[in-house]
Each structure stands twice: as structure tokens, then as C-alpha cells.
């Protein structure tokens, strides 16, 4: 008979959001165990930029996130931001409709800030969170451990891992991403659909400096973003398209030419491109984030289109809100799985997550249409917004984390 391990909280998923929740809980004496199906990620290493013809080795990881001020403040609070070994602030945004002359531009000054957010490599944030968790030395992280099954009990859950190990906990937190096993096993219904789009992701070297501006073009193929990295001529590219095959198959030189055209040569020619990757894009939202003794956070609760770079930001806000409830109510009579505390978490997060999801969906549809009337309206709307201080301030504040 296998021994059953007992803890207060199990966080299933050691991605950005699960680890951030773990770090936020280290200020308590709660026994927390984080498990992940994958092996422990390697610590990032610094590599020199090298380019031969159009083939680039940028030394930057392919997956980056634009983090807003709330996410950065949360990561500071849990003691991880201080160990993020590389990040670059962006100070302005430019959004262009490539099918006309619509444009919205603003900078941090416009809303009285010194920056709008930071571009960080996901692996560097994960590494910083792992350093913080190791220093606190009270959270167990178990790698290569896939959760396969779970049974509800009166005072929590009993979990079964793929290798047969069992864990009993008062609260299970699903931070296990868009295809959440916890959501499926808990029978929590979600609404979702595939965009039939994939994100082509890579790093590039540009002819002119990015000037710490995050740029986006709504191209005929789909939204294209250039996010400024920590070196003046390097950007991270996210291009969401329906058929990525030709973009993936073309030579580095042809791909650079295609990107220069799609970005209207705003940063001149594209001089080189690093390895290209694709990620499928889906949207889903769980109708409930909670059950007694169970909560979902991050992509497990809601996955949104990356066009406004908000998924991780919403996930960190979930982790902050859930941690705050758990830290406040851990001594309550009902204990750590207290349904009322979990309900407060859900109530505090679901409306704003839904609002952002709906806004992204509206943007996605508005910019996918080939209807000339709607194209005209969209272009005119963008020009009017750009001339309207109130609307522009609203958008600038939303993009950089409100407040
Ligand atoms: C191309 C692209 C660009 C993006 N850009 C931005 C951006 O600029 N800004 C932003 O805020 N967001 C961005 N996002 C969104 C952001 O990347 C995600 O919202 C975020 O990474 C989700 O983190 P998570 O921890 O919730 O889930 P994940 O990162 O998916 O982590 C889930 C973890 O759970 C583990 N797991 C899964 N199932 C099991 C199981 N059964 N047992 C054990 N472990 C399991 C997995 O191994 C994984 O480690 C982007 C997304 C994409 C696709």
C-alpha cells in the first residue's frame, strides 16, 4: 500500500502562475506542494548575439511576456522580481491598421508614468520564482509528476499521480494551463473555441532601433507585434495567422522580407531572424473557477488571444487575489478550503477576466473582417480615438495595468 502524503495545499502546475502563487504563500506556515508534469527547467544562460546572413542567434528565449505594472508589483511583493536577470521596459505603444491609415499612439508620459510595462523572457521569471521558493525553503516542488486522478473527500481531495503516488490536501489549485486536467476532473464547464490561428513566434534584428516602443500592426494575415528586447535592435515577434506553414517553411531571408513588408518598414529592413516556433491559439473561459476545496487560476481558468499580451497579467492577478484570501482566512473555522473565501476570490477576478476576454474577442473580430464598410469605420474610429485624450488615456491605462 503506497503511503499517502498530507499537505495543506497542492498547486498543480509550475508555470508562471502556479509558481507565483507558491511564492506568495511562503509568508505563511502553510504546507504547500507544487507539482508539474515536466522536468525542472534549466536556469537561463547569457549568450552573445551572432548573425550570419539572415540567420540570427539572438540569445533571447522565444517566449516573452509584456508584463504590466500590477504584475511587476506583485512579483516584487513576493520577492521574485529582484532576481529576474533581464527585462526591458517599454515606454510607448503604437497600434496601426495596416489596411488603412488608422493609428493609435501613446507614451508613458501621457499617463504620468515613466514606463508602460516590461518585456521579460518567461523562463527568466520562472527562474526568479524558483530562486525565491528555494530561499524560503518551505515549499516542496515535485517535477516529472503528472496528476492523473483526484477524489473529493469531506475535508479536501486525494490526488493520484501517474506513477501511483497519492497526496491528500485541503485545497487543490489548478494552475495547469489551458488544457487543465483539474478543470476536467472537477467537471467544471468552460466555453471555448479555437481561433484556427497559430502564433508564429521568433526574435529578429531590425535595421533601426526600437526606441523601447511596443508596436502592433493589424495586417491582412492577422495581428503582428514587435516587442522591444533589452538590446536596441532586437525585437520579439508574435504574428497570429491562420496558415503559418508558408511562413515557417520560407528561408530566413524571405521571412525577413515578408516581415519588413507587413511592418511597413517602420523599423527599416529586418536583418536577421532567430529560430521560428508556432503556438496554437484558443480562447476558453471556465464558467466557475471554484468548488469546495478547489480553485482554478491562470490559463486553467481563462485562456485569451495574445494580441494584447494579457494572459499572464490576468493569471498573476488571480494568484495575488487567491493568495490574499488564503492568507487572510487560513485560521477560519472552515480552514483553508473555506468555500466563502474561494467565492470571494472568484468574485474578485471573474468579472475583469471576462471583460478582458470579451474585449480581445471584439478586437479580434473587428480586425478579421474584409467588409470595406467596417474597415472604414475601424480606421475612422482609430483616428478619432487617437485625437481623443479621454479615450486614449483609458486605453493607455488598460494596457499598462490600470490605476
Ligand atoms: C504567443 C503567446 C504570446 C503571449 N504573450 C503574452 C504577453 O505578452 N503578456 C501576457 O501577459 N501573456 C502573454 N501570453 C499568455 C501567457 O503566456 C499565458 O497566459 C501564461 O503563460 C499562462 O501561465 P499558466 O502558469 O497559467 O499556465 P502554463 O504556462 O500553461 O503552465 C501550466 C503548467 O502545468 C503543467 N501541467 C499541465 N497538466 C498537468 C498535470 N496533469 N499534472 C501536472 N502538471 C501539469 C504544465 O507542465 C505547465 O508547466 C502569451 C501567450 C502566447 C501563446
Coordinates of C-alpha atoms and ligand atoms in Angstrom, one line a residue:
X1 CA 0.0 0.0 0.0
X2 CA 1.5 3.4 -1.0
X3 CA 1.9 5.9 1.7
X4 CA -0.4 9.0 1.4
X5 CA 1.4 12.3 1.7
X6 CA -0.6 15.0 3.6
X7 CA -0.2 18.8 2.9
X8 CA -2.5 21.9 3.2
X9 CA -2.4 23.0 -0.5
X10 CA -1.4 21.3 -3.7
X11 CA -0.7 23.6 -6.7
X12 CA -0.9 21.6 -9.9
X13 CA 1.3 23.3 -12.5
X14 CA 4.7 25.0 -12.1
X15 CA 4.2 27.6 -14.8
X16 CA 4.4 31.4 -14.3
X17 CA 1.1 31.5 -12.4
X18 CA 1.4 28.4 -10.2
X19 CA 4.9 29.3 -9.1
X20 CA 3.8 32.9 -8.4
X21 CA 1.0 31.6 -6.1
X22 CA 3.5 29.3 -4.4
X23 CA 5.9 32.3 -3.8
X24 CA 3.0 34.4 -2.4
X25 CA 2.2 31.7 0.1
X26 CA 5.7 31.4 1.5
X27 CA 4.9 34.2 4.0
X28 CA 2.5 31.7 5.8
X29 CA 3.3 28.5 7.6
X30 CA 1.0 26.6 5.2
X31 CA 2.4 23.3 3.9
X32 CA 2.4 23.8 0.1
X33 CA 3.4 21.3 -2.6
X34 CA 3.7 22.3 -6.2
X35 CA 3.8 19.5 -8.8
X36 CA 4.5 19.6 -12.6
X37 CA 4.4 17.0 -15.3
X38 CA 7.6 18.5 -16.9
X39 CA 11.2 18.3 -15.7
X40 CA 12.7 21.2 -13.8
X41 CA 13.6 24.0 -16.3
X42 CA 17.3 24.8 -16.8
X43 CA 18.5 28.2 -15.4
X44 CA 18.8 30.7 -18.3
X45 CA 22.4 31.4 -19.6
X46 CA 23.6 34.6 -21.4
X47 CA 24.6 34.0 -25.0
X48 CA 26.3 36.6 -27.4
X49 CA 24.2 37.8 -30.3
X50 CA 25.6 36.3 -33.6
X51 CA 24.2 36.8 -37.1
X52 CA 25.4 35.1 -40.3
X53 CA 23.5 36.5 -43.3
X54 CA 19.8 36.3 -42.2
X55 CA 20.3 33.6 -39.6
X56 CA 20.4 35.1 -36.1
X57 CA 21.3 33.7 -32.7
X58 CA 19.7 36.4 -30.5
X59 CA 20.4 34.8 -27.1
X60 CA 16.9 35.7 -26.1
X61 CA 14.3 33.0 -25.3
X62 CA 11.4 32.7 -27.8
X63 CA 8.6 33.1 -25.2
X64 CA 8.4 36.5 -23.7
X65 CA 5.6 38.4 -21.9
X66 CA 4.7 42.0 -21.8
X67 CA 4.0 42.5 -18.0
X68 CA 2.0 45.4 -16.7
X69 CA 2.7 47.4 -13.6
X70 CA 0.4 45.3 -11.4
X71 CA 2.2 42.1 -12.4
X72 CA 5.6 43.7 -11.8
X73 CA 4.4 45.0 -8.4
X74 CA 3.1 41.5 -7.4
X75 CA 6.4 39.9 -8.4
X76 CA 8.3 42.5 -6.4
X77 CA 6.0 41.8 -3.4
X78 CA 6.7 38.1 -3.5
X79 CA 10.4 38.8 -3.7
X80 CA 11.0 37.4 -7.3
X81 CA 11.3 40.5 -9.5
X82 CA 14.6 41.3 -7.8
X83 CA 16.1 38.1 -9.3
X84 CA 14.7 38.5 -12.8
X85 CA 18.1 38.6 -14.5
X86 CA 17.0 40.5 -17.7
X87 CA 14.0 42.6 -18.6
X88 CA 13.4 45.7 -20.8
X89 CA 11.0 48.5 -20.0
X90 CA 8.8 49.7 -22.9
X91 CA 7.8 53.4 -22.8
X92 CA 5.4 53.8 -25.7
X93 CA 2.9 51.8 -27.8
X94 CA 2.0 52.2 -31.4
X95 CA -1.0 50.3 -32.9
X96 CA -1.6 50.5 -36.7
X97 CA -4.3 49.3 -39.0
X98 CA -2.3 48.0 -42.0
X99 CA -5.5 48.2 -44.1
X100 CA -5.7 51.9 -44.0
X101 CA -4.3 54.9 -42.1
X102 CA -5.8 54.2 -38.6
X103 CA -3.3 54.6 -35.8
X104 CA -3.2 54.9 -32.0
X105 CA 0.0 56.0 -30.4
X106 CA 0.8 57.0 -26.8
X107 CA 3.7 57.0 -24.4
X108 CA 4.1 56.6 -20.6
X109 CA 4.4 60.4 -20.1
X110 CA 0.8 60.7 -21.4
X111 CA -0.5 58.9 -18.3
X112 CA 2.2 60.3 -15.9
X113 CA 4.4 57.2 -15.7
X114 CA 8.0 56.5 -16.6
X115 CA 7.2 53.2 -18.4
X116 CA 4.2 51.3 -19.6
X117 CA 5.5 47.8 -18.6
X118 CA 8.3 45.4 -19.1
X119 CA 9.1 42.7 -21.7
X120 CA 10.5 39.7 -20.0
X121 CA 11.5 36.2 -21.1
X122 CA 9.1 33.7 -19.4
X123 CA 12.0 31.4 -18.4
X124 CA 13.7 34.3 -16.5
X125 CA 10.6 34.9 -14.5
X126 CA 10.2 31.2 -13.8
X127 CA 13.9 31.0 -12.8
X128 CA 13.4 34.0 -10.4
X129 CA 10.4 32.4 -8.8
X130 CA 12.3 29.2 -8.3
X131 CA 15.1 31.1 -6.6
X132 CA 12.6 32.8 -4.3
X133 CA 10.9 29.5 -3.4
X134 CA 14.2 27.8 -2.8
X135 CA 15.3 30.6 -0.4
X136 CA 12.0 30.4 1.5
X137 CA 12.7 26.7 1.8
X138 CA 9.2 25.6 2.9
X139 CA 7.5 24.7 -0.4
X140 CA 8.1 21.3 -2.0
X141 CA 8.3 21.3 -5.8
X142 CA 7.9 17.9 -7.4
X143 CA 8.9 17.7 -11.1
X144 CA 8.1 14.9 -13.6
X145 CA 4.9 14.3 -11.7
X146 CA 1.7 14.2 -13.7
X147 CA -1.6 14.4 -11.9
X148 CA -3.9 11.7 -13.3
X149 CA -6.9 11.5 -11.0
X150 CA -8.5 13.0 -7.9
X151 CA -11.3 12.1 -5.5
X152 CA -13.2 14.6 -3.4
X153 CA -13.3 13.9 0.3
X154 CA -15.1 15.6 3.2
X155 CA -12.2 17.9 4.0
X156 CA -10.3 18.1 0.7
X157 CA -9.0 16.0 -2.1
X158 CA -7.0 12.8 -2.6
X159 CA -4.8 13.1 -5.7
X160 CA -3.2 10.3 -7.6
X161 CA -0.1 10.9 -9.7
X162 CA 0.7 9.0 -12.9
X163 CA 3.3 6.9 -11.0
X164 CA 0.7 5.8 -8.4
X165 CA 1.9 8.2 -5.6
X166 CA -1.0 9.7 -3.6
X167 CA -1.3 13.1 -1.9
X168 CA -4.1 14.4 0.4
X169 CA -4.7 18.1 0.6
X170 CA -7.3 20.6 2.0
X171 CA -7.2 22.7 -1.2
X172 CA -6.2 21.8 -4.8
X173 CA -5.3 24.7 -7.1
X174 CA -5.4 24.1 -10.8
X175 CA -2.7 26.2 -12.4
X176 CA -2.2 23.5 -15.1
X177 CA -2.8 25.6 -18.2
X178 CA -5.4 25.8 -20.9
X179 CA -6.0 22.0 -21.1
X180 CA -6.4 21.8 -17.3
X181 CA -6.8 18.3 -16.0
X182 CA -8.1 19.7 -12.7
X183 CA -10.9 21.5 -14.6
X184 CA -11.8 18.3 -16.4
X185 CA -11.7 16.1 -13.3
X186 CA -13.7 18.6 -11.3
X187 CA -16.3 18.7 -14.1
X188 CA -16.1 22.5 -14.3
X189 CA -17.7 23.5 -17.6
X190 CA -16.0 26.0 -19.8
X191 CA -16.9 27.9 -23.0
X192 CA -14.2 28.0 -25.6
X193 CA -13.3 27.9 -29.3
X194 CA -10.3 27.6 -31.4
X195 CA -9.2 30.6 -33.5
X196 CA -7.9 28.4 -36.2
X197 CA -4.9 30.6 -35.8
X198 CA -1.4 29.9 -34.7
X199 CA 1.1 32.4 -33.3
X200 CA 4.4 32.5 -35.2
X201 CA 7.0 33.5 -32.6
X202 CA 10.6 34.4 -33.1
X203 CA 13.3 37.1 -32.4
X204 CA 14.6 39.5 -35.0
X205 CA 17.2 42.1 -35.6
X206 CA 15.9 45.3 -37.1
X207 CA 17.7 48.0 -39.2
X208 CA 16.7 50.8 -36.9
X209 CA 16.4 51.0 -33.1
X210 CA 13.1 50.0 -31.5
X211 CA 13.3 53.0 -29.1
X212 CA 11.6 50.9 -26.4
X213 CA 8.3 51.1 -28.3
X214 CA 5.9 48.1 -28.4
X215 CA 4.4 48.0 -31.9
X216 CA 1.4 46.2 -33.4
X217 CA 0.1 46.1 -36.9
X218 CA -3.3 44.6 -37.8
X219 CA -2.2 43.0 -41.0
X220 CA -4.4 41.2 -43.5
X221 CA -3.0 37.9 -42.3
X222 CA -3.5 38.7 -38.6
X223 CA -2.1 40.8 -35.8
X224 CA 1.7 41.3 -35.8
X225 CA 3.6 42.5 -32.8
X226 CA 7.2 43.6 -32.3
X227 CA 8.1 43.8 -28.7
X228 CA 11.4 45.6 -27.8
X229 CA 14.0 43.4 -26.2
X230 CA 16.9 44.5 -24.0
X231 CA 19.2 45.3 -27.0
X232 CA 18.4 48.3 -29.1
X233 CA 17.8 46.5 -32.4
X234 CA 16.3 43.2 -31.2
X235 CA 12.6 42.5 -31.0
X236 CA 10.4 39.6 -30.1
X237 CA 7.8 38.9 -32.9
X238 CA 4.3 37.4 -32.4
X239 CA 2.4 37.1 -35.6
X240 CA -1.1 35.4 -35.3
X241 CA -2.0 33.9 -38.6
X242 CA -4.4 31.2 -40.0
X243 CA -1.9 29.3 -42.1
X244 CA 1.6 29.6 -40.7
X245 CA 3.0 26.8 -43.0
X246 CA 4.5 29.1 -45.7
X247 CA 5.9 31.5 -43.0
X248 CA 7.6 28.6 -41.3
X249 CA 8.9 27.0 -44.5
X250 CA 10.3 30.1 -46.2
X251 CA 14.1 30.9 -46.0
X252 CA 15.3 33.3 -43.3
X253 CA 15.8 35.9 -46.0
X254 CA 12.3 35.6 -47.4
X255 CA 10.8 35.7 -43.9
X256 CA 12.7 38.9 -43.1
X257 CA 11.4 40.5 -46.3
X258 CA 7.8 39.4 -45.5
X259 CA 8.1 40.9 -42.0
X260 CA 9.5 44.2 -43.3
X261 CA 6.6 44.5 -45.7
X262 CA 4.0 43.6 -43.0
X263 CA 5.5 46.1 -40.5
X264 CA 5.5 48.8 -43.2
X265 CA 9.3 49.1 -42.7
X266 CA 8.6 51.1 -39.6
X267 CA 11.9 49.7 -38.2
X268 CA 13.5 49.5 -41.7
X269 CA 14.7 46.2 -43.1
X270 CA 14.7 43.1 -41.0
X271 CA 18.3 42.0 -40.9
X272 CA 18.0 38.6 -39.3
X273 CA 15.7 36.1 -37.7
X274 CA 16.2 33.5 -34.9
X275 CA 14.6 30.1 -34.9
X276 CA 10.8 30.3 -35.5
X277 CA 8.2 28.5 -33.4
X278 CA 4.4 28.1 -33.6
X279 CA 1.8 28.0 -30.8
X280 CA -1.9 27.2 -31.4
X281 CA -4.3 29.9 -30.2
X282 CA -7.6 29.1 -28.4
X283 CA -10.0 31.0 -26.2
X284 CA -11.7 29.4 -23.3
X285 CA -13.3 30.6 -20.0
X286 CA -14.4 28.4 -17.2
X287 CA -18.0 29.1 -16.0
X288 CA -16.9 28.6 -12.4
X289 CA -13.3 29.0 -11.1
X290 CA -14.1 27.2 -7.8
X291 CA -15.7 24.3 -6.0
X292 CA -15.4 23.4 -2.3
X293 CA -11.6 22.8 -1.7
X294 CA -10.7 23.6 -5.3
X295 CA -9.8 26.7 -7.3
X296 CA -8.5 27.4 -10.8
X297 CA -6.1 30.2 -11.7
X298 CA -4.3 31.5 -14.8
X299 CA -4.8 29.8 -18.2
X300 CA -6.6 26.9 -16.4
X301 CA -9.5 29.4 -15.7
X302 CA -9.2 31.5 -18.8
X303 CA -7.1 31.5 -22.0
X304 CA -7.2 34.5 -24.2
X305 CA -5.8 35.7 -27.6
X306 CA -2.3 37.0 -27.1
X307 CA -3.0 40.1 -29.2
X308 CA -3.0 42.4 -26.2
X309 CA -0.5 40.4 -24.2
X310 CA -2.7 40.0 -21.2
X311 CA -2.8 36.2 -20.3
X312 CA 0.0 36.1 -17.8
X313 CA -1.1 39.5 -16.4
X314 CA -4.6 38.2 -15.7
X315 CA -3.0 35.0 -14.2
X316 CA -0.8 36.9 -11.8
X317 CA -3.8 39.0 -10.7
X318 CA -5.6 35.7 -10.0
X319 CA -2.7 34.4 -8.0
X320 CA -2.5 37.6 -6.0
X321 CA -6.2 37.6 -5.2
X322 CA -6.3 33.9 -4.2
X323 CA -3.2 34.2 -2.0
X324 CA -4.7 37.2 -0.3
X325 CA -7.9 35.2 0.6
X326 CA -5.9 32.2 1.7
X327 CA -3.6 34.2 3.9
X328 CA -6.5 36.1 5.5
X329 CA -8.8 33.1 6.1
X330 CA -6.4 30.3 6.9
X331 CA -7.3 30.4 10.6
X332 CA -11.0 30.4 10.0
X333 CA -13.2 27.6 11.3
X334 CA -13.7 26.2 7.9
X335 CA -10.0 26.1 7.2
X336 CA -8.1 26.5 4.0
X337 CA -10.7 25.2 1.6
X338 CA -13.4 27.5 3.0
X339 CA -15.9 27.9 0.2
X340 CA -16.8 31.5 1.1
X341 CA -13.2 32.6 0.9
X342 CA -12.9 30.8 -2.5
X343 CA -16.1 32.6 -3.6
X344 CA -14.6 35.9 -2.8
X345 CA -11.6 35.0 -4.9
X346 CA -13.9 34.1 -7.8
X347 CA -16.0 37.2 -7.4
X348 CA -12.9 39.5 -7.3
X349 CA -11.5 38.0 -10.5
X350 CA -14.1 36.7 -12.9
X351 CA -15.7 40.0 -14.0
X352 CA -12.4 41.6 -15.0
X353 CA -11.2 38.5 -16.7
X354 CA -14.4 38.2 -18.6
X355 CA -14.2 41.9 -19.6
X356 CA -10.7 41.5 -21.0
X357 CA -11.7 38.2 -22.8
X358 CA -14.7 39.9 -24.4
X359 CA -12.6 43.0 -25.4
X360 CA -10.0 40.7 -27.0
X361 CA -12.7 38.8 -28.9
X362 CA -14.2 42.1 -30.1
X363 CA -10.8 43.3 -31.3
X364 CA -10.0 40.0 -33.0
X365 CA -13.3 40.1 -34.9
X366 CA -13.1 43.8 -35.8
X367 CA -9.7 43.3 -37.3
X368 CA -10.5 40.0 -39.1
X369 CA -13.3 41.4 -41.3
X370 CA -12.9 42.0 -45.0
X371 CA -16.1 44.2 -45.1
X372 CA -15.0 47.5 -46.6
X373 CA -17.7 49.4 -44.6
X374 CA -16.4 48.0 -41.3
X375 CA -12.8 48.7 -42.4
X376 CA -13.7 52.3 -42.9
X377 CA -15.4 52.6 -39.6
X378 CA -12.5 50.9 -37.8
X379 CA -9.9 53.3 -39.4
X380 CA -12.0 56.3 -38.6
X381 CA -12.6 55.1 -35.1
X382 CA -8.8 54.7 -34.6
X383 CA -8.1 58.2 -35.8
X384 CA -10.9 59.7 -33.6
X385 CA -9.5 57.7 -30.6
X386 CA -6.0 58.9 -31.3
X387 CA -7.3 62.5 -31.2
X388 CA -9.4 62.0 -28.1
X389 CA -7.4 62.5 -24.9
X390 CA -10.0 60.7 -22.6
X391 CA -10.3 57.6 -24.8
X392 CA -6.6 57.4 -25.3
X393 CA -5.9 57.7 -21.6
X394 CA -8.4 54.9 -20.9
X395 CA -6.6 52.6 -23.4
X396 CA -3.1 53.5 -22.2
X397 CA -4.2 52.8 -18.6
X398 CA -5.8 49.5 -19.5
X399 CA -2.7 48.4 -21.5
X400 CA -0.3 49.2 -18.7
X401 CA -2.4 47.8 -15.8
X402 CA -5.0 50.4 -14.8
X403 CA -4.8 52.7 -11.8
Ligands
LIG1 C1 2.4 33.5 -28.4 C2 2.0 33.9 -27.0 C3 2.3 35.2 -26.5 C4 1.9 35.7 -25.3 N1 2.3 36.9 -24.8 C5 1.9 37.3 -23.6 C6 2.2 38.6 -23.1 O1 2.9 39.4 -23.8 N2 1.8 39.0 -21.9 C7 1.0 38.2 -21.1 O2 0.6 38.6 -20.0 N3 0.6 37.0 -21.6 C8 1.0 36.5 -22.8 N4 0.7 35.3 -23.2 C9 -0.1 34.4 -22.3 C10 0.8 33.7 -21.3 O3 1.9 33.1 -21.9 C11 -0.1 32.7 -20.5 O4 -1.3 33.3 -20.1 C12 0.7 32.1 -19.3 O5 1.9 31.6 -19.7 C13 -0.1 31.1 -18.6 O6 0.6 30.6 -17.5 P1 0.0 29.4 -16.6 O7 1.0 29.2 -15.5 O8 -1.4 29.7 -16.2 O9 -0.1 28.1 -17.5 P2 1.1 27.3 -18.3 O10 2.3 28.2 -18.6 O11 0.4 26.6 -19.4 O12 1.6 26.3 -17.1 C14 0.9 25.1 -16.8 C15 1.8 24.1 -16.2 O13 1.0 23.0 -15.7 C16 1.7 21.8 -16.0 N5 0.7 20.7 -16.1 C17 -0.3 20.6 -17.0 N6 -1.0 19.5 -16.8 C18 -0.5 18.9 -15.7 C19 -0.8 17.7 -15.0 N7 -1.9 16.9 -15.3 N8 -0.1 17.4 -13.9 C20 1.0 18.2 -13.5 N9 1.3 19.3 -14.2 C21 0.6 19.6 -15.3 C22 2.4 22.1 -17.3 O14 3.5 21.2 -17.5 C23 2.8 23.5 -17.1 O15 4.1 23.7 -16.6 C24 1.1 34.8 -24.5 C25 0.7 33.5 -24.9 C26 1.1 33.1 -26.2 C27 0.7 31.7 -26.7

